[in-house]
Amino acid sequence: KKKKPPAEMAPLLLALLGLTLQVAAVPKYIGFWEANLTETASFTNLQFQETDVNMLVQLRQSGVYSLYPLEGTFLQGSKEGLVLRPDYAQSFGKIVPLLHTLLANGTILGFFLGDELVWNCLDVASLNTYANAVRAEFPRGGAIIWYNEAAWFNNLAHKDMCGKTHSDYKIPAALDWMSVDIYHMDGPTGNNWVDNYVRTWYENTIYPNLTSSQQAVLVPGSFGSYVNRDCNDTCYDVMCTVDANDFYAWVKEDTRIAALNIWNWNGCPACNGSRWTPPHTCCMDELGTRVQPLTRAAWTAIGHEIIMRTRTTTERASFYQAKESDFSGWTNSHRVATPQAHLTCPAPKAQNNS
């Protein structure tokens, strides 16, 4: 018989020895929450905010993939938190033909269902109705479906923001990607914060509950605060830079991770980076990565490494010919409004470094 060449024999020999072939696990996608694509398109390749068709096409031509946001199509705010829209089927049906077209021509990869939906009081049955409706229209393999949740469901007795418990919670079977957000806000806490907190949470709570067709997404915290007593803006910048590199070290050895979607770029004045630490009692603040120089540089370098591994030759040529002005038409005005119910903080007072 003709001998098999070494390359063909390697997997068999490894199997006989009880070993596995290790493959580089760098994820294919990286994006930012609250992105400004005039600033981030050069080192990210995924966005999940835009709904304007012309901009979606332009982004795809330059190597930025899109997950179309559907939260406003299916959900609305109420005094009880998030609920399904009574007309969600009609609302979804109106845009289904467009979505099929965008998927067929490669303009979008799939859909983003929303952020912290059950934490914002959506009941589990409604979550599954939502996810299943999208999956029924767009079968697995033809579209990615992702949603992000708060990191509460390792304890099903934990209450959501409206005081309800959800002991029936399970990761929806209709999903392709699942993530939670766990943020570093109390200052440096020794080495290996990412592994000790975020990775441990994923390995204990998410990975055992994923099906073979599902993957995880990481949502690294990347922000700062002027008023956090434990960690000011400079402290945050150093801390989040270390965390960025630790997150990247993790994903490079973990094939279960599909994407990095980093929180956040532009900042979030009504978010809790400050932890409401005295003497600053009102209000919350989060500075975006864009004004944190060390963290911005770290994620820029990581993003360049990821996207240059995944963009085609044509996409790279298009990207390098593009200028920031090419994305000047991108604004938040095209985003589907997130129907948060009544869970917001008053506008923050003037920021103070004292």
CSV table of C-alpha atoms in Angstrom, one decimal:
chain,number,residue,atom,x,y,z
A,1,LYS,CA,0.0,0.0,0.0
A,2,LYS,CA,1.0,3.6,-0.6
A,3,LYS,CA,2.2,5.2,2.6
A,4,LYS,CA,0.3,8.1,3.9
A,5,PRO,CA,2.3,11.4,4.0
A,6,PRO,CA,3.2,12.6,7.5
A,7,ALA,CA,0.5,15.4,7.4
A,8,GLU,CA,-2.2,12.8,7.0
A,9,MET,CA,-0.7,10.5,9.7
A,10,ALA,CA,-0.4,13.2,12.3
A,11,PRO,CA,-4.1,13.2,13.5
A,12,LEU,CA,-4.1,9.4,13.7
A,13,LEU,CA,-0.8,9.3,15.7
A,14,LEU,CA,-2.1,11.9,18.1
A,15,ALA,CA,-5.3,10.0,18.6
A,16,LEU,CA,-3.4,6.8,19.4
A,17,LEU,CA,-1.3,8.7,21.9
A,18,GLY,CA,-4.4,10.2,23.5
A,19,LEU,CA,-3.4,13.7,22.5
A,20,THR,CA,-5.3,16.4,20.7
A,21,LEU,CA,-4.1,18.9,18.1
A,22,GLN,CA,-4.1,22.4,19.4
A,23,VAL,CA,-5.4,25.1,17.0
A,24,ALA,CA,-5.0,28.8,17.5
A,25,ALA,CA,-8.2,30.1,18.9
A,26,VAL,CA,-8.2,33.8,18.0
A,27,PRO,CA,-11.9,34.9,17.6
A,28,LYS,CA,-13.0,36.2,14.3
A,29,TYR,CA,-15.0,39.2,15.5
A,30,ILE,CA,-14.3,42.3,17.7
A,31,GLY,CA,-16.6,45.2,18.3
A,32,PHE,CA,-17.5,47.9,20.8
A,33,TRP,CA,-20.8,48.9,22.5
A,34,GLU,CA,-21.6,52.5,22.1
A,35,ALA,CA,-19.2,52.6,19.1
A,36,ASN,CA,-18.5,55.6,16.9
A,37,LEU,CA,-17.5,54.0,13.6
A,38,THR,CA,-15.7,57.0,12.5
A,39,GLU,CA,-13.2,56.2,15.2
A,40,THR,CA,-13.4,52.4,15.6
A,41,ALA,CA,-13.9,51.0,12.1
A,42,SER,CA,-10.1,50.7,11.6
A,43,PHE,CA,-9.7,48.1,14.4
A,44,THR,CA,-13.1,46.5,14.8
A,45,ASN,CA,-15.0,44.3,12.4
A,46,LEU,CA,-18.4,43.8,14.1
A,47,GLN,CA,-21.2,46.2,15.0
A,48,PHE,CA,-24.7,45.7,16.4
A,49,GLN,CA,-26.2,49.2,16.5
A,50,GLU,CA,-26.8,50.2,12.9
A,51,THR,CA,-30.1,49.7,11.0
A,52,ASP,CA,-29.6,52.1,8.0
A,53,VAL,CA,-29.3,49.9,4.9
A,54,ASN,CA,-26.9,52.2,3.0
A,55,MET,CA,-24.6,52.4,6.0
A,56,LEU,CA,-24.8,48.6,6.5
A,57,VAL,CA,-23.7,48.1,3.0
A,58,GLN,CA,-20.9,50.6,3.3
A,59,LEU,CA,-19.6,49.0,6.5
A,60,ARG,CA,-19.6,45.5,5.0
A,61,GLN,CA,-17.6,46.7,2.0
A,62,SER,CA,-15.0,47.9,4.4
A,63,GLY,CA,-14.9,44.7,6.3
A,64,VAL,CA,-17.2,45.6,9.2
A,65,TYR,CA,-19.8,42.9,9.8
A,66,SER,CA,-23.2,43.6,11.3
A,67,LEU,CA,-25.7,42.0,13.6
A,68,TYR,CA,-29.1,43.7,13.0
A,69,PRO,CA,-30.6,44.9,16.3
A,70,LEU,CA,-34.1,43.6,16.9
A,71,GLU,CA,-34.9,44.6,20.5
A,72,GLY,CA,-37.2,47.5,19.5
A,73,THR,CA,-38.9,45.3,17.0
A,74,PHE,CA,-40.0,42.8,19.6
A,75,LEU,CA,-39.9,44.5,23.0
A,76,GLN,CA,-41.2,47.6,24.7
A,77,GLY,CA,-40.9,49.2,28.1
A,78,SER,CA,-43.6,49.1,30.7
A,79,LYS,CA,-44.1,49.8,34.5
A,80,GLU,CA,-43.2,46.1,34.9
A,81,GLY,CA,-40.0,46.4,32.9
A,82,LEU,CA,-39.4,44.9,29.4
A,83,VAL,CA,-42.3,43.1,27.8
A,84,LEU,CA,-43.1,41.7,24.4
A,85,ARG,CA,-44.8,44.1,22.1
A,86,PRO,CA,-48.4,43.0,21.5
A,87,ASP,CA,-47.8,43.5,17.8
A,88,TYR,CA,-44.3,41.9,17.7
A,89,ALA,CA,-45.3,39.4,14.9
A,90,GLN,CA,-46.5,42.2,12.7
A,91,SER,CA,-43.6,44.4,13.5
A,92,PHE,CA,-41.1,41.7,12.7
A,93,GLY,CA,-43.0,40.6,9.6
A,94,LYS,CA,-42.6,44.1,8.1
A,95,ILE,CA,-38.9,43.8,8.0
A,96,VAL,CA,-38.4,40.1,7.4
A,97,PRO,CA,-38.1,40.5,3.5
A,98,LEU,CA,-35.4,43.1,4.0
A,99,LEU,CA,-33.5,41.0,6.5
A,100,HIS,CA,-33.5,38.0,4.2
A,101,THR,CA,-32.0,40.1,1.5
A,102,LEU,CA,-29.4,41.5,3.8
A,103,LEU,CA,-28.4,38.0,4.9
A,104,ALA,CA,-28.4,36.6,1.4
A,105,ASN,CA,-26.0,39.3,0.0
A,106,GLY,CA,-23.8,39.1,3.1
A,107,THR,CA,-24.5,42.6,4.4
A,108,ILE,CA,-25.4,41.3,7.8
A,109,LEU,CA,-24.3,38.1,9.7
A,110,GLY,CA,-27.5,37.8,11.8
A,111,PHE,CA,-29.2,39.5,14.7
A,112,PHE,CA,-28.6,41.0,18.1
A,113,LEU,CA,-31.6,40.4,20.4
A,114,GLY,CA,-30.6,42.9,23.1
A,115,ASP,CA,-28.9,43.5,26.4
A,116,GLU,CA,-29.7,42.3,29.9
A,117,LEU,CA,-33.2,41.5,28.9
A,118,VAL,CA,-34.2,39.3,31.9
A,119,TRP,CA,-32.3,41.5,34.3
A,120,ASN,CA,-34.5,44.3,32.9
A,121,CYS,CA,-37.6,42.2,33.9
A,122,LEU,CA,-38.5,40.4,30.7
A,123,ASP,CA,-39.9,37.0,31.7
A,124,VAL,CA,-38.2,33.9,30.5
A,125,ALA,CA,-41.2,32.7,28.5
A,126,SER,CA,-41.2,35.9,26.5
A,127,LEU,CA,-37.4,35.7,26.0
A,128,ASN,CA,-37.8,32.3,24.5
A,129,THR,CA,-40.8,33.4,22.4
A,130,TYR,CA,-38.6,36.2,21.0
A,131,ALA,CA,-35.6,34.0,20.3
A,132,ASN,CA,-37.6,31.2,18.8
A,133,ALA,CA,-39.5,33.5,16.5
A,134,VAL,CA,-36.3,34.8,15.0
A,135,ARG,CA,-34.8,31.3,14.7
A,136,ALA,CA,-38.0,30.0,13.1
A,137,GLU,CA,-37.6,32.6,10.3
A,138,PHE,CA,-33.8,32.2,10.1
A,139,PRO,CA,-32.7,28.6,10.6
A,140,ARG,CA,-29.4,27.8,12.3
A,141,GLY,CA,-26.4,28.0,10.0
A,142,GLY,CA,-27.9,30.9,8.0
A,143,ALA,CA,-27.9,33.6,10.6
A,144,ILE,CA,-26.2,34.2,14.0
A,145,ILE,CA,-28.4,35.1,16.9
A,146,TRP,CA,-26.8,36.7,20.0
A,147,TYR,CA,-28.0,38.3,23.2
A,148,ASN,CA,-26.2,39.5,26.3
A,149,GLU,CA,-27.4,39.0,29.9
A,150,ALA,CA,-26.4,40.3,33.3
A,151,ALA,CA,-24.4,37.9,35.3
A,152,TRP,CA,-27.1,36.8,37.8
A,153,PHE,CA,-28.2,33.4,36.7
A,154,ASN,CA,-25.6,31.4,38.6
A,155,ASN,CA,-28.1,32.0,41.4
A,156,LEU,CA,-31.6,31.5,40.2
A,157,ALA,CA,-33.0,32.9,43.4
A,158,HIS,CA,-31.5,36.2,42.6
A,159,LYS,CA,-34.0,39.0,41.8
A,160,ASP,CA,-34.1,41.1,38.7
A,161,MET,CA,-34.3,44.9,38.8
A,162,CYS,CA,-38.1,44.7,39.3
A,163,GLY,CA,-37.8,42.3,42.3
A,164,LYS,CA,-38.9,39.2,40.4
A,165,THR,CA,-37.1,35.8,40.5
A,166,HIS,CA,-36.6,33.7,37.4
A,167,SER,CA,-36.0,30.2,38.7
A,168,ASP,CA,-36.9,28.8,35.2
A,169,TYR,CA,-34.0,30.6,33.4
A,170,LYS,CA,-32.0,28.6,30.9
A,171,ILE,CA,-29.8,29.9,28.0
A,172,PRO,CA,-32.2,30.0,25.1
A,173,ALA,CA,-31.7,27.0,22.8
A,174,ALA,CA,-32.4,29.3,19.7
A,175,LEU,CA,-29.2,31.3,20.3
A,176,ASP,CA,-25.9,30.9,18.6
A,177,TRP,CA,-23.9,33.2,20.8
A,178,MET,CA,-24.4,34.0,24.5
A,179,SER,CA,-22.6,36.4,26.8
A,180,VAL,CA,-22.8,38.1,30.2
A,181,ASP,CA,-21.2,41.3,31.5
A,182,ILE,CA,-18.9,41.2,34.5
A,183,TYR,CA,-17.0,44.5,35.1
A,184,HIS,CA,-14.0,45.4,37.1
A,185,MET,CA,-14.9,48.5,39.1
A,186,ASP,CA,-13.3,48.2,42.6
A,187,GLY,CA,-9.7,49.0,41.7
A,188,PRO,CA,-6.8,46.6,41.3
A,189,THR,CA,-7.4,43.4,43.2
A,190,GLY,CA,-4.2,41.5,42.6
A,191,ASN,CA,-3.2,39.4,39.6
A,192,ASN,CA,-5.5,37.4,37.3
A,193,TRP,CA,-8.8,39.3,37.8
A,194,VAL,CA,-10.1,38.2,34.4
A,195,ASP,CA,-9.3,34.5,35.1
A,196,ASN,CA,-10.5,34.6,38.7
A,197,TYR,CA,-13.8,36.3,38.1
A,198,VAL,CA,-14.9,36.3,34.5
A,199,ARG,CA,-13.4,33.1,33.2
A,200,THR,CA,-14.4,31.2,36.3
A,201,TRP,CA,-18.0,32.4,35.8
A,202,TYR,CA,-18.1,31.4,32.2
A,203,GLU,CA,-16.5,28.0,32.9
A,204,ASN,CA,-18.9,27.3,35.8
A,205,THR,CA,-22.1,28.7,34.5
A,206,ILE,CA,-22.1,29.3,30.7
A,207,TYR,CA,-20.0,26.6,29.2
A,208,PRO,CA,-21.8,23.7,30.9
A,209,ASN,CA,-25.1,25.0,29.5
A,210,LEU,CA,-24.1,25.6,25.9
A,211,THR,CA,-25.1,23.2,23.3
A,212,SER,CA,-22.6,21.9,20.7
A,213,SER,CA,-23.9,24.5,18.2
A,214,GLN,CA,-23.5,27.5,20.6
A,215,GLN,CA,-20.5,29.7,21.4
A,216,ALA,CA,-19.7,32.3,24.0
A,217,VAL,CA,-19.0,36.0,23.5
A,218,LEU,CA,-17.0,38.1,26.0
A,219,VAL,CA,-18.0,41.6,27.0
A,220,PRO,CA,-14.8,43.1,28.6
A,221,GLY,CA,-15.3,46.2,30.7
A,222,SER,CA,-13.3,49.0,29.2
A,223,PHE,CA,-14.1,52.4,30.8
A,224,GLY,CA,-13.2,54.8,33.6
A,225,SER,CA,-14.7,57.1,36.2
A,226,TYR,CA,-13.9,60.5,37.6
A,227,VAL,CA,-15.7,59.8,40.9
A,228,ASN,CA,-15.1,56.2,41.9
A,229,ARG,CA,-13.4,56.4,45.3
A,230,ASP,CA,-11.6,53.1,44.8
A,231,CYS,CA,-10.3,53.8,41.2
A,232,ASN,CA,-10.2,57.1,39.4
A,233,ASP,CA,-9.8,57.6,35.7
A,234,THR,CA,-6.0,57.1,35.7
A,235,CYS,CA,-6.4,53.9,37.8
A,236,TYR,CA,-9.1,52.6,35.5
A,237,ASP,CA,-6.9,53.2,32.5
A,238,VAL,CA,-4.1,51.1,33.9
A,239,MET,CA,-6.4,48.4,35.3
A,240,CYS,CA,-8.4,48.0,32.1
A,241,THR,CA,-5.3,47.8,30.0
A,242,VAL,CA,-4.1,44.9,32.0
A,243,ASP,CA,-7.5,43.3,31.7
A,244,ALA,CA,-7.6,43.8,28.0
A,245,ASN,CA,-4.4,41.9,27.5
A,246,ASP,CA,-5.6,39.2,29.9
A,247,PHE,CA,-8.9,38.8,28.0
A,248,TYR,CA,-7.0,38.5,24.8
A,249,ALA,CA,-4.7,35.9,26.3
A,250,TRP,CA,-7.8,33.9,27.3
A,251,VAL,CA,-9.5,34.0,23.9
A,252,LYS,CA,-6.3,32.9,22.1
A,253,GLU,CA,-6.5,29.6,23.9
A,254,ASP,CA,-10.3,29.0,24.0
A,255,THR,CA,-12.1,27.9,20.9
A,256,ARG,CA,-15.5,28.3,22.5
A,257,ILE,CA,-15.3,32.1,22.2
A,258,ALA,CA,-16.7,33.6,19.0
A,259,ALA,CA,-16.3,37.3,19.6
A,260,LEU,CA,-15.2,40.2,21.8
A,261,ASN,CA,-17.8,42.9,22.2
A,262,ILE,CA,-16.2,45.5,24.5
A,263,TRP,CA,-18.1,47.8,26.9
A,264,ASN,CA,-17.8,50.7,25.9
A,265,TRP,CA,-16.3,53.2,23.5
A,266,ASN,CA,-18.2,56.6,23.8
A,267,GLY,CA,-18.9,56.5,27.5
A,268,CYS,CA,-22.2,56.2,29.4
A,269,PRO,CA,-23.0,59.1,31.8
A,270,ALA,CA,-25.8,57.2,33.5
A,271,CYS,CA,-23.9,53.9,34.1
A,272,ASN,CA,-22.4,52.7,37.3
A,273,GLY,CA,-18.6,53.0,36.8
A,274,SER,CA,-18.6,55.2,39.8
A,275,ARG,CA,-20.3,52.7,42.1
A,276,TRP,CA,-22.0,55.7,43.7
A,277,THR,CA,-19.1,56.0,46.1
A,278,PRO,CA,-19.3,58.8,48.8
A,279,PRO,CA,-18.9,61.7,48.8
A,280,HIS,CA,-20.3,61.6,45.3
A,281,THR,CA,-23.9,60.6,45.8
A,282,CYS,CA,-25.3,61.5,42.4
A,283,CYS,CA,-24.7,60.3,39.9
A,284,MET,CA,-23.1,57.5,38.0
A,285,ASP,CA,-20.5,58.0,35.3
A,286,GLU,CA,-18.5,55.9,32.9
A,287,LEU,CA,-15.8,57.3,30.7
A,288,GLY,CA,-15.5,55.6,27.4
A,289,THR,CA,-12.4,53.8,26.1
A,290,ARG,CA,-11.9,56.6,23.6
A,291,VAL,CA,-10.7,58.9,26.4
A,292,GLN,CA,-8.6,56.3,28.2
A,293,PRO,CA,-5.3,56.4,26.3
A,294,LEU,CA,-3.6,53.2,27.5
A,295,THR,CA,-6.7,51.1,27.2
A,296,ARG,CA,-7.5,52.6,23.8
A,297,ALA,CA,-4.1,51.7,22.6
A,298,ALA,CA,-4.4,48.1,23.9
A,299,TRP,CA,-7.7,47.4,22.3
A,300,THR,CA,-6.6,49.1,19.0
A,301,ALA,CA,-3.6,46.7,18.8
A,302,ILE,CA,-5.7,43.7,19.7
A,303,GLY,CA,-8.3,44.7,17.2
A,304,HIS,CA,-5.8,45.1,14.4
A,305,GLU,CA,-4.4,41.7,15.1
A,306,ILE,CA,-7.8,40.0,15.0
A,307,ILE,CA,-9.2,41.8,11.9
A,308,MET,CA,-6.0,41.4,9.8
A,309,ARG,CA,-6.4,37.6,10.3
A,310,THR,CA,-10.0,37.7,9.1
A,311,ARG,CA,-10.4,40.3,6.4
A,312,THR,CA,-10.1,39.2,2.8
A,313,THR,CA,-7.6,40.8,0.4
A,314,THR,CA,-10.4,42.8,-1.2
A,315,GLU,CA,-11.7,44.0,2.2
A,316,ARG,CA,-8.3,45.0,3.3
A,317,ALA,CA,-7.7,47.0,0.1
A,318,SER,CA,-11.1,48.7,0.5
A,319,PHE,CA,-10.4,49.5,4.1
A,320,TYR,CA,-7.0,51.0,3.5
A,321,GLN,CA,-8.4,53.2,0.8
A,322,ALA,CA,-11.1,54.4,3.1
A,323,LYS,CA,-10.9,57.5,5.2
A,324,GLU,CA,-12.6,58.5,8.3
A,325,SER,CA,-14.8,60.8,6.3
A,326,ASP,CA,-16.3,57.8,4.6
A,327,PHE,CA,-18.1,56.9,7.8
A,328,SER,CA,-19.1,60.5,8.6
A,329,GLY,CA,-22.7,59.6,7.8
A,330,TRP,CA,-22.8,57.2,10.7
A,331,THR,CA,-24.6,58.5,13.7
A,332,ASN,CA,-26.6,57.1,16.6
A,333,SER,CA,-29.7,58.4,14.9
A,334,HIS,CA,-30.2,55.2,13.0
A,335,ARG,CA,-30.0,52.9,16.0
A,336,VAL,CA,-33.1,51.0,17.2
A,337,ALA,CA,-34.0,52.6,20.5
A,338,THR,CA,-33.5,50.3,23.4
A,339,PRO,CA,-36.8,50.2,25.2
A,340,GLN,CA,-35.6,50.5,28.8
A,341,ALA,CA,-38.5,50.8,31.1
A,342,HIS,CA,-37.9,53.1,34.0
A,343,LEU,CA,-34.5,52.1,35.2
A,344,THR,CA,-32.4,55.1,34.6
A,345,CYS,CA,-30.4,57.5,36.8
A,346,PRO,CA,-30.8,61.3,36.7
A,347,ALA,CA,-28.3,63.2,34.7
A,348,PRO,CA,-24.9,63.3,36.5
A,349,LYS,CA,-23.6,66.4,38.1
A,350,ALA,CA,-20.5,68.1,36.7
A,351,GLN,CA,-17.6,65.7,36.8
A,352,ASN,CA,-14.9,66.5,39.4
A,353,ASN,CA,-11.5,65.0,39.8
A,354,SER,CA,-11.2,66.0,43.5
